[in-house]
mmCIF file of C-alpha atoms in Angstrom:
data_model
loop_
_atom_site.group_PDB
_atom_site.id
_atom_site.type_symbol
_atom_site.label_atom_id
_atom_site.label_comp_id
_atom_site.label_asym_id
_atom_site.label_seq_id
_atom_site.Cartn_x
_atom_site.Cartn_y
_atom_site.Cartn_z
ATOM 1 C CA UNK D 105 116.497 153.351 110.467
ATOM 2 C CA UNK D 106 117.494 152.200 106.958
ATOM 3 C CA UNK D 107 116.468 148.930 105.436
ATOM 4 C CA UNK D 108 120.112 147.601 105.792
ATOM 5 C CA UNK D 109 120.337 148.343 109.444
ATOM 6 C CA UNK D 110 116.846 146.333 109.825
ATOM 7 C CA UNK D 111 117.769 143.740 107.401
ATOM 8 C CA UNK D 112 121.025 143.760 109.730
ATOM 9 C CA UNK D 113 119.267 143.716 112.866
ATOM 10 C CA UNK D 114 117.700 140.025 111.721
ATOM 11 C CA UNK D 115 121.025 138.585 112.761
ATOM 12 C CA UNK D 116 119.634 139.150 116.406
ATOM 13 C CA UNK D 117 116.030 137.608 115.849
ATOM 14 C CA UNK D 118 115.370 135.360 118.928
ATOM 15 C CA UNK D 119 115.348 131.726 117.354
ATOM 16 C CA UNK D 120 111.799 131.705 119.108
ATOM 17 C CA UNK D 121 110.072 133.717 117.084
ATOM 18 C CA UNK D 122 111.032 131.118 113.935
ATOM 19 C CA UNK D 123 109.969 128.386 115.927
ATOM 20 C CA UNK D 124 106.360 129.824 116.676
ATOM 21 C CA UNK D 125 106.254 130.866 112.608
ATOM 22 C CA UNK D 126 106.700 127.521 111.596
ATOM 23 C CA UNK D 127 104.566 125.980 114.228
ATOM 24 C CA UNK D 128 101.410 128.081 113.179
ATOM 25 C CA UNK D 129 102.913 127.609 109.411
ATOM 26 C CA UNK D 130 102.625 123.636 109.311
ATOM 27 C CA UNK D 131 99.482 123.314 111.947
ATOM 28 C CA UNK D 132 97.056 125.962 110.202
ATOM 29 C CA UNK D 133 96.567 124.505 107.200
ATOM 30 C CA UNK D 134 95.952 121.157 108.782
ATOM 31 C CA UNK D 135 93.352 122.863 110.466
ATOM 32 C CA UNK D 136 91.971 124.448 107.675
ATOM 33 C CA UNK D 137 93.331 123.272 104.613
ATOM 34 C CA UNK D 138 94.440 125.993 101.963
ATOM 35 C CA UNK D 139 93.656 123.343 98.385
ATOM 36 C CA UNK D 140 96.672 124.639 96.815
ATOM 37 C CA UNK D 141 96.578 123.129 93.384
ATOM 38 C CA UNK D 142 97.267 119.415 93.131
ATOM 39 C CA UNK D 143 98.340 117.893 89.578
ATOM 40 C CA UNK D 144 97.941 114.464 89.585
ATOM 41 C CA UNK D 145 101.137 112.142 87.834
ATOM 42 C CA UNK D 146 100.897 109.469 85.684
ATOM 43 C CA UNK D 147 101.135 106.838 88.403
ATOM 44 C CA UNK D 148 97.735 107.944 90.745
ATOM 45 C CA UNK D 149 96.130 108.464 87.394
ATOM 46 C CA UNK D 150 96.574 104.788 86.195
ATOM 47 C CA UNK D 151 95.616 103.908 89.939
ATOM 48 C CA UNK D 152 92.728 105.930 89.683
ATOM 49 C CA UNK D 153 91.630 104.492 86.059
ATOM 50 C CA UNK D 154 92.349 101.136 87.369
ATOM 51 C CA UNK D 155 89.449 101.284 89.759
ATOM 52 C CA UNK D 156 87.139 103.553 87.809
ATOM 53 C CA UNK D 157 87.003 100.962 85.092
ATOM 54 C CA UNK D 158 85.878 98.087 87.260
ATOM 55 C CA UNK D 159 82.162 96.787 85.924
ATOM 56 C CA UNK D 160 79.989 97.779 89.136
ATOM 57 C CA UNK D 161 79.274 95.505 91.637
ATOM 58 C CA UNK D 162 82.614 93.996 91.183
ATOM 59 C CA UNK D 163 85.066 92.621 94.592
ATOM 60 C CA UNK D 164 88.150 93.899 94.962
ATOM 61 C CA UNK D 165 90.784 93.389 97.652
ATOM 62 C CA UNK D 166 92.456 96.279 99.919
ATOM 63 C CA UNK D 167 95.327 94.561 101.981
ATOM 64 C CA UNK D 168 96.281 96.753 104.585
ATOM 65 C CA UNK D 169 99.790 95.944 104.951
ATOM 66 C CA UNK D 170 101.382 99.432 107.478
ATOM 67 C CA UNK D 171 101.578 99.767 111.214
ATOM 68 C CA UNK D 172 100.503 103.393 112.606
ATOM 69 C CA UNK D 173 103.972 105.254 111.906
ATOM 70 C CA UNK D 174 103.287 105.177 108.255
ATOM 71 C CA UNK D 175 99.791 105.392 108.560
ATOM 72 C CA UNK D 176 99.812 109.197 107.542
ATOM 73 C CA UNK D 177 101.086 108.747 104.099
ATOM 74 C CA UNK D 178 99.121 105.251 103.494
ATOM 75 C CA UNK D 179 95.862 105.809 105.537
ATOM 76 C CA UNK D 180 94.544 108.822 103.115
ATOM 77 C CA UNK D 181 94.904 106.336 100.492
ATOM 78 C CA UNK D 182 93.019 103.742 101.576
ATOM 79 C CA UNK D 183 89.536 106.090 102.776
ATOM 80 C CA UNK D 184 90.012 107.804 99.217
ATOM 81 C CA UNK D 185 90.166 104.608 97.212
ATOM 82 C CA UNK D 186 87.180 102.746 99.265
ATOM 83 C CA UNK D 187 85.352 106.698 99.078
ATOM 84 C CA UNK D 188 85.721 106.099 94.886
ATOM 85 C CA UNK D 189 84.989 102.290 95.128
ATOM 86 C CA UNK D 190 81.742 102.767 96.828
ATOM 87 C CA UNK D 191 80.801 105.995 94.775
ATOM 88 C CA UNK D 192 81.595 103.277 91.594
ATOM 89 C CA UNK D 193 79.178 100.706 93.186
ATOM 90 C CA UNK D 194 82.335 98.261 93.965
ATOM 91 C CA UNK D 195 82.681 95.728 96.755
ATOM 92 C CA UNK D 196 85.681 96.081 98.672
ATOM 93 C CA UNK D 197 87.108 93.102 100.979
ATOM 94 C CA UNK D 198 89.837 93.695 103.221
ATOM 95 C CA UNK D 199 92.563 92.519 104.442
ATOM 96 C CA UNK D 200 96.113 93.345 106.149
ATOM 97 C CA UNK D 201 99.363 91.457 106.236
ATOM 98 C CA UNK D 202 100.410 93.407 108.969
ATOM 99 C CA UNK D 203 99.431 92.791 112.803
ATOM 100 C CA UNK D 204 97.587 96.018 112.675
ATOM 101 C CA UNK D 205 95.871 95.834 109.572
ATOM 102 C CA UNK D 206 92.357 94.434 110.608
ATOM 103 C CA UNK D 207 91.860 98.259 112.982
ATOM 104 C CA UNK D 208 93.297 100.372 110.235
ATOM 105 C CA UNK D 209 91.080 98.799 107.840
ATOM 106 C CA UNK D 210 88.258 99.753 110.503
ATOM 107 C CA UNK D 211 89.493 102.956 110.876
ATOM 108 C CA UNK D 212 89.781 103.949 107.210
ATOM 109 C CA UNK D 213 86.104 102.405 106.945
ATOM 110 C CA UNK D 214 84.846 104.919 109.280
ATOM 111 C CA UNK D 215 86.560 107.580 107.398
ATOM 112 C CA UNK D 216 85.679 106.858 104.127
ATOM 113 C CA UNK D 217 81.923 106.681 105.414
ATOM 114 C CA UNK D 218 81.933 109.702 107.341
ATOM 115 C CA UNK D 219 83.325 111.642 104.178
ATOM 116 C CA UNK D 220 79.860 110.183 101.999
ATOM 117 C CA UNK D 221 77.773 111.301 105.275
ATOM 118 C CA UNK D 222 78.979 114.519 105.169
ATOM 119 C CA UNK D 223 79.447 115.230 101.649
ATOM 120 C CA UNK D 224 77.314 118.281 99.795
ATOM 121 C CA UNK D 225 76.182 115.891 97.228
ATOM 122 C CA UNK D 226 73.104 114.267 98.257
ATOM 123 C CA UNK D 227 73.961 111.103 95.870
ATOM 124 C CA UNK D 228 76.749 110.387 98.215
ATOM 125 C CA UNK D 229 74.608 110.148 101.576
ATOM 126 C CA UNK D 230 72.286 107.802 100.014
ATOM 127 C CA UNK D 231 75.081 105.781 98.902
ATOM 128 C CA UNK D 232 76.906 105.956 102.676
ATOM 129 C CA UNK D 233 72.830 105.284 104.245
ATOM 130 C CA UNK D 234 72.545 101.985 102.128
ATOM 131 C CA UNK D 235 76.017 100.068 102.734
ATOM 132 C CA UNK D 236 75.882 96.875 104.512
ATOM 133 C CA UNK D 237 78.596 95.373 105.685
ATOM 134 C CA UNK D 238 79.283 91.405 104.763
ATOM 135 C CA UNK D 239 76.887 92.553 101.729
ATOM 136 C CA UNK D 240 78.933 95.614 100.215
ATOM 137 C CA UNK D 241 82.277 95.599 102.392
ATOM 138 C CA UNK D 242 83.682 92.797 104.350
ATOM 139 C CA UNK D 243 86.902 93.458 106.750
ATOM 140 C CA UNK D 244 88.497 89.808 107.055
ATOM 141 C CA UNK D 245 91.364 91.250 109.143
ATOM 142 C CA UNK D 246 94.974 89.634 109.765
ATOM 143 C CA UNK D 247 96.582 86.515 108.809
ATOM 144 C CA UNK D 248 100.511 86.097 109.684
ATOM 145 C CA UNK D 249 102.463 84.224 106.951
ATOM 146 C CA UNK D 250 103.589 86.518 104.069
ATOM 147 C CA UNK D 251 103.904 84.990 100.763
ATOM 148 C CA UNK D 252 103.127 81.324 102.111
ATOM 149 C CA UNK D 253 99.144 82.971 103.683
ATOM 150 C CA UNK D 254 98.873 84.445 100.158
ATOM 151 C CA UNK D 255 99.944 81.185 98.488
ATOM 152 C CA UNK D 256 97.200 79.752 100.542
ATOM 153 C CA UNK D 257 94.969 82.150 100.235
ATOM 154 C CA UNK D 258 95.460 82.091 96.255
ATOM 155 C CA UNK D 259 94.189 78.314 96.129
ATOM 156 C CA UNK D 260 91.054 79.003 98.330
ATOM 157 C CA UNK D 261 90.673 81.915 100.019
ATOM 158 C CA UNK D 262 88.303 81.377 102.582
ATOM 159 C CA UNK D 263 91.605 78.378 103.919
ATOM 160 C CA UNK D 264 92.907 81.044 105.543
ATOM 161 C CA UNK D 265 89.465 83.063 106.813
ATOM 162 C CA UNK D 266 86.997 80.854 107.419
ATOM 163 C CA UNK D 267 85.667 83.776 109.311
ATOM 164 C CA UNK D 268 85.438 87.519 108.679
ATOM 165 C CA UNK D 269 87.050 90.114 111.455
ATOM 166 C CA UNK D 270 83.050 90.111 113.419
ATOM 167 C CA UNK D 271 83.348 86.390 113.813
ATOM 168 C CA UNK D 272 80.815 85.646 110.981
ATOM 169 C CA UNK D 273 81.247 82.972 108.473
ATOM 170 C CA UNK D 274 82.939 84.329 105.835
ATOM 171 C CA UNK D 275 81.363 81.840 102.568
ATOM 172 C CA UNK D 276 78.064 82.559 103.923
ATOM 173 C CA UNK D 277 78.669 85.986 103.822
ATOM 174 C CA UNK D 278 76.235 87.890 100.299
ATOM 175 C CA UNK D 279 79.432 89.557 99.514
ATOM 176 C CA UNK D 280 80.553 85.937 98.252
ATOM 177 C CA UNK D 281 78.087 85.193 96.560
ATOM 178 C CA UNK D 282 77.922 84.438 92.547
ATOM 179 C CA UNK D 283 74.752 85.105 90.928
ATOM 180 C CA UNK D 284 75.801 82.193 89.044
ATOM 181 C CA UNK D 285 75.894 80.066 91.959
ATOM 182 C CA UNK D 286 79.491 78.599 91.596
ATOM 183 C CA UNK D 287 81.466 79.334 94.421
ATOM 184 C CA UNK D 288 83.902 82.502 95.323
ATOM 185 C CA UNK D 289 87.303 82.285 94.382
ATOM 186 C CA UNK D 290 90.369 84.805 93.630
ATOM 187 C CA UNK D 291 89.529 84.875 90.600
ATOM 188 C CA UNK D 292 86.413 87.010 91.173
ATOM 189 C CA UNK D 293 88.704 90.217 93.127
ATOM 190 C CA UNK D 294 88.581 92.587 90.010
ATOM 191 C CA UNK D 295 91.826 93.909 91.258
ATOM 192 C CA UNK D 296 94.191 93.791 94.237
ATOM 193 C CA UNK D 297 94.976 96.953 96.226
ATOM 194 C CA UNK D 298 98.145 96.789 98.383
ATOM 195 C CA UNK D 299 99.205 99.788 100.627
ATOM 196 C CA UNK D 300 102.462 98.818 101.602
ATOM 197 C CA UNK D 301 104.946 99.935 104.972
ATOM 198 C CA UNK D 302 107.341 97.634 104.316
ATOM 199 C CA UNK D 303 107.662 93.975 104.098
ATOM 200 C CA UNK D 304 105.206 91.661 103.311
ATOM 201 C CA UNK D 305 103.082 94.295 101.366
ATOM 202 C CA UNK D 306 102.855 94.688 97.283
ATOM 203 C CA UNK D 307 105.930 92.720 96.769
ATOM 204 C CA UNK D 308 104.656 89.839 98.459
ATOM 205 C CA UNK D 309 101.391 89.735 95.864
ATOM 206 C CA UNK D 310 103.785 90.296 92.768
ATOM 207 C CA UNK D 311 105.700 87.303 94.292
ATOM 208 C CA UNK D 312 102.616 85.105 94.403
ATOM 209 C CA UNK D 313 101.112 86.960 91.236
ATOM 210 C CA UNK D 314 101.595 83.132 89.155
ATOM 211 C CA UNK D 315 99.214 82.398 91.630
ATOM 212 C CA UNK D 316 96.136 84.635 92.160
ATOM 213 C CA UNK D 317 96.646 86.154 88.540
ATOM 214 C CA UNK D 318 95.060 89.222 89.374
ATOM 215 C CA UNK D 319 95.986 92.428 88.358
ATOM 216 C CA UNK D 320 97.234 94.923 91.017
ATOM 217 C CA UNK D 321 97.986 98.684 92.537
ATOM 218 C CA UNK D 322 99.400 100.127 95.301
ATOM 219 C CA UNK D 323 100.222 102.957 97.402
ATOM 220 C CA UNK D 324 103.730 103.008 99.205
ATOM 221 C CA UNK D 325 105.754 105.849 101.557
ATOM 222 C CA UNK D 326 107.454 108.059 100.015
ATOM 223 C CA UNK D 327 110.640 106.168 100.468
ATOM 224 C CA UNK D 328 109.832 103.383 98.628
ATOM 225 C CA UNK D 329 108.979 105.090 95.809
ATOM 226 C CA UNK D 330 112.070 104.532 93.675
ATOM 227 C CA UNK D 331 111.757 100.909 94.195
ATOM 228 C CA UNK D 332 108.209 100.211 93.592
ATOM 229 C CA UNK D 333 108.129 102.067 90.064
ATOM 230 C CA UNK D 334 110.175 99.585 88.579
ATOM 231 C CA UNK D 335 106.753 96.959 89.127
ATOM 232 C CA UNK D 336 104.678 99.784 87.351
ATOM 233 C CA UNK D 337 107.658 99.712 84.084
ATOM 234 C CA UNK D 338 107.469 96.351 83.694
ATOM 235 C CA UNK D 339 103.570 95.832 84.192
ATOM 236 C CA UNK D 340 103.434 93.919 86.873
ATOM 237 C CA UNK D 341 101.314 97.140 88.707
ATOM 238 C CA UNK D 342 98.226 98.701 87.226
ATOM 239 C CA UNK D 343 99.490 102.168 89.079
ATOM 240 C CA UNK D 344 100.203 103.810 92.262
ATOM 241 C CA UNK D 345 100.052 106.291 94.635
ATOM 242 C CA UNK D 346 103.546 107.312 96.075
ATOM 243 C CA UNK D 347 103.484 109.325 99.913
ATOM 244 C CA UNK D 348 101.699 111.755 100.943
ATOM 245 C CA UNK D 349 102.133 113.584 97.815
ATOM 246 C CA UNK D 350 100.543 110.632 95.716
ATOM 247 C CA UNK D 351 97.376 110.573 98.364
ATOM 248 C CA UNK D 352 96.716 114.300 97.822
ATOM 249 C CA UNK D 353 96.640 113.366 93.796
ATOM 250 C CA UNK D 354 94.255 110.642 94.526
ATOM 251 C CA UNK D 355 92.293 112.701 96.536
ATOM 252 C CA UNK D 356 92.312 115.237 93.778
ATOM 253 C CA UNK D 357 91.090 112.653 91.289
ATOM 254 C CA UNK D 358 88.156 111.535 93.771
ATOM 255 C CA UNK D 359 87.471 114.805 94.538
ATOM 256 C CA UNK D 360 87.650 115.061 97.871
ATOM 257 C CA UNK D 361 89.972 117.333 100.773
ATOM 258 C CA UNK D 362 91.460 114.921 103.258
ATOM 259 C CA UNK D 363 93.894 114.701 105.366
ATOM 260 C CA UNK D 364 96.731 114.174 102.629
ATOM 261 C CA UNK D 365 95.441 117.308 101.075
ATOM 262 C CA UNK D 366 96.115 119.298 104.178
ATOM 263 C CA UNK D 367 99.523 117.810 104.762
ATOM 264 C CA UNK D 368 100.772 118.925 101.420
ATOM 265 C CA UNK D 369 99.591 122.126 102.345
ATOM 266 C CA UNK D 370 100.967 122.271 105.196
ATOM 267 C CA UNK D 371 104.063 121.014 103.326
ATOM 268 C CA UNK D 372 104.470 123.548 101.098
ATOM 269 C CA UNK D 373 103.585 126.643 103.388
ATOM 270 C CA UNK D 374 106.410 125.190 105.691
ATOM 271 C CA UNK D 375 109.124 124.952 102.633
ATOM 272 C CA UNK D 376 108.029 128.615 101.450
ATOM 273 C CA UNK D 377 108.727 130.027 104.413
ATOM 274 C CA UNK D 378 111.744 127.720 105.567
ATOM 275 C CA UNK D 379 113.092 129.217 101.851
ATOM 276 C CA UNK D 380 111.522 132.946 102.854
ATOM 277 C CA UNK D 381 114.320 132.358 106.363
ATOM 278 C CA UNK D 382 117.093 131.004 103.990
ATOM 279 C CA UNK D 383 116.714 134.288 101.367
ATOM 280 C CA UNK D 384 116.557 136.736 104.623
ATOM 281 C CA UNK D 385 119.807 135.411 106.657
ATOM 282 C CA UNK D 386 121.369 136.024 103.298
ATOM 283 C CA UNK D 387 120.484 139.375 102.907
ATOM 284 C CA UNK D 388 120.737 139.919 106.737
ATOM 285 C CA UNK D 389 124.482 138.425 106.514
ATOM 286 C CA UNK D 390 124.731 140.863 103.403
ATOM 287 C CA UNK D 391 123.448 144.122 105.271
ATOM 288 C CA UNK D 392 125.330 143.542 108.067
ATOM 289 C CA UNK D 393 128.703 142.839 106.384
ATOM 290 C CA UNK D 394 128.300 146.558 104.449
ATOM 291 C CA UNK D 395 127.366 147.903 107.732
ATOM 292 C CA UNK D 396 130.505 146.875 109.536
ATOM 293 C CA UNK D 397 132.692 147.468 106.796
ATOM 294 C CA UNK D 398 131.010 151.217 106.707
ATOM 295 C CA UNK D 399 131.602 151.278 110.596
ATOM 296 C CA UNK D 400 135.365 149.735 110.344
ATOM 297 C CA UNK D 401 136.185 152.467 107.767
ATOM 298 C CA UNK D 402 134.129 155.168 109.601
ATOM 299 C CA UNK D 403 136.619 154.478 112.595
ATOM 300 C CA UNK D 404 139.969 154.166 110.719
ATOM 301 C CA UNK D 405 139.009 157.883 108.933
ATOM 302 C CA UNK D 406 138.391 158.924 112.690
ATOM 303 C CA UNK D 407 141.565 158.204 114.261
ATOM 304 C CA UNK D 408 143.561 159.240 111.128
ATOM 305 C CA UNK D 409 141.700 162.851 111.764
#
């Protein structure tokens, strides 16, 4: 058989077989991820530098503000940044805008400590072993209100929690604490992190920003992207970290493999070989074109015999 009858043959490929290639194509490197190379853009770098030049030991806030359907593109985010903010020796408090926020928050706690416990370097155990939380994390949970809780919030805010998401009271808390003595206000959060689903996420804290005047970040889907970058021209955003594609490059930057880092991999085995199908119908549809016009004129030389 020559290579244009089997390039021909293609055209008769049972669909299945595509289906099980792409299947094993987008769930293997999730499994195991590949680490194709990952350049990190302008906008995760200034996210990144805007939380590796915090002075240790400073408080800043992470507002999770994203329900569960965009939690794969915002979730890798938020266990890389509080990964780099407790390698750094920063405080982070959280919060969320969103109903959900308070158990994300938990969840990308978890995450982000289970990375130090497991890391190679022993510097990052004994930094995951020694975190106390209400002393060097605090998760304050949800408030409902939008841009009037952050208004609030901006002019004291322990107005709107008065208790943290354990039921402890949230001034008494050491994470509060000035070694000055005077008492915690926004204007000790060294930086505002929003990662933002939608509504009542980054745009709400550049809305109040006359208010808290604190600098800020954020990470967004992939979809908001176009919108968002017009905060980071004018200034009003330290940086950011767009999709999936801007968690891998934080990732990168931390130096760490999660699950963003698998999902562009599996991302970009799935478009190779989607692009691999695309350039063999072509030349299947090619063969098999010269292969019936060879047969057509085959049978017209016949019956003119």
């Amino acid at each position: 058989m020559t290579l244009a009858e089997r390039l021909a043959g293609l055209r008769h490929l049972d669909r299945r077989w595509i289906f099980l290639l792409l299947a094993l194509t987008v769930a293997l490197p999730m499994i195991r991820p590949i680490g194709l190379r990952v350049v990190p853009g302008e906008a995760a770098t200034r996210f990144y530098t805007a939380i590796d030049t915090l002075p240790a030991g400073s408080r800043f806030m992470i507002s999770f503000d994203y329900e569960p359907g965009s939690a794969p593109e915002l979730q890798p985010t938020g266990v890389a940044v509080l990964v780099h903010g407790f390698r750094r020796g920063l405080k982070p408090v959280l919060v969320g805008n969103w109903a959900l926020g308070g158990e994300l928050a938990d969840q990308a706690l978890r995450l982000a400590r289970g990375v130090l416990r497991r890391s190679a370097d022993p510097h990052d155990r004994e930094i995951e072993a020694g975190l106390v939380d209400g002393k060097d994390f605090v998760n304050l949970g949800f408030k409902p209100g939008g841009v009037i809780h952050l208004k609030n919030m901006a002019k004291d805010i322990f107005q709107p929690y008065p208790v943290d998401r354990a039921g402890r009271r949230a001034p008494g808390l050491e994470i509060f604490r000035n070694a000055d003595g005077r008492g915690f206000s926004m204007a000790d959060i060294g930086l505002i992190v929003s990662l933002t689903g939608g509504n009542h996420g980054i745009d709400d804290y550049v809305y109040t920003a006359g208010e808290h005047h604190r600098p800020l970040a954020a990470a967004c889907t992939s979809i908001a992207i176009p919108r968002l970058q017009t905060y980071l021209q004018t200034g009003q955003m330290l940086g950011m970290a767009g999709g999936m594609p801007g968690a891998a490059e934080y990732e990168r930057l931390v130096g760490i493999r999660g699950s963003a880092t698998a999902g562009i991999d599996s991302q970009s085995m799935a478009h190779l070989l989607i692009l691999s199908f695309i350039l063999l119908g072509n030349l299947s549809w090619q063969a098999g074109r010269r292969l019936d016009a060879a047969s057509s004129e085959s049978g017209a030389e016949g019956e003119r015999a």
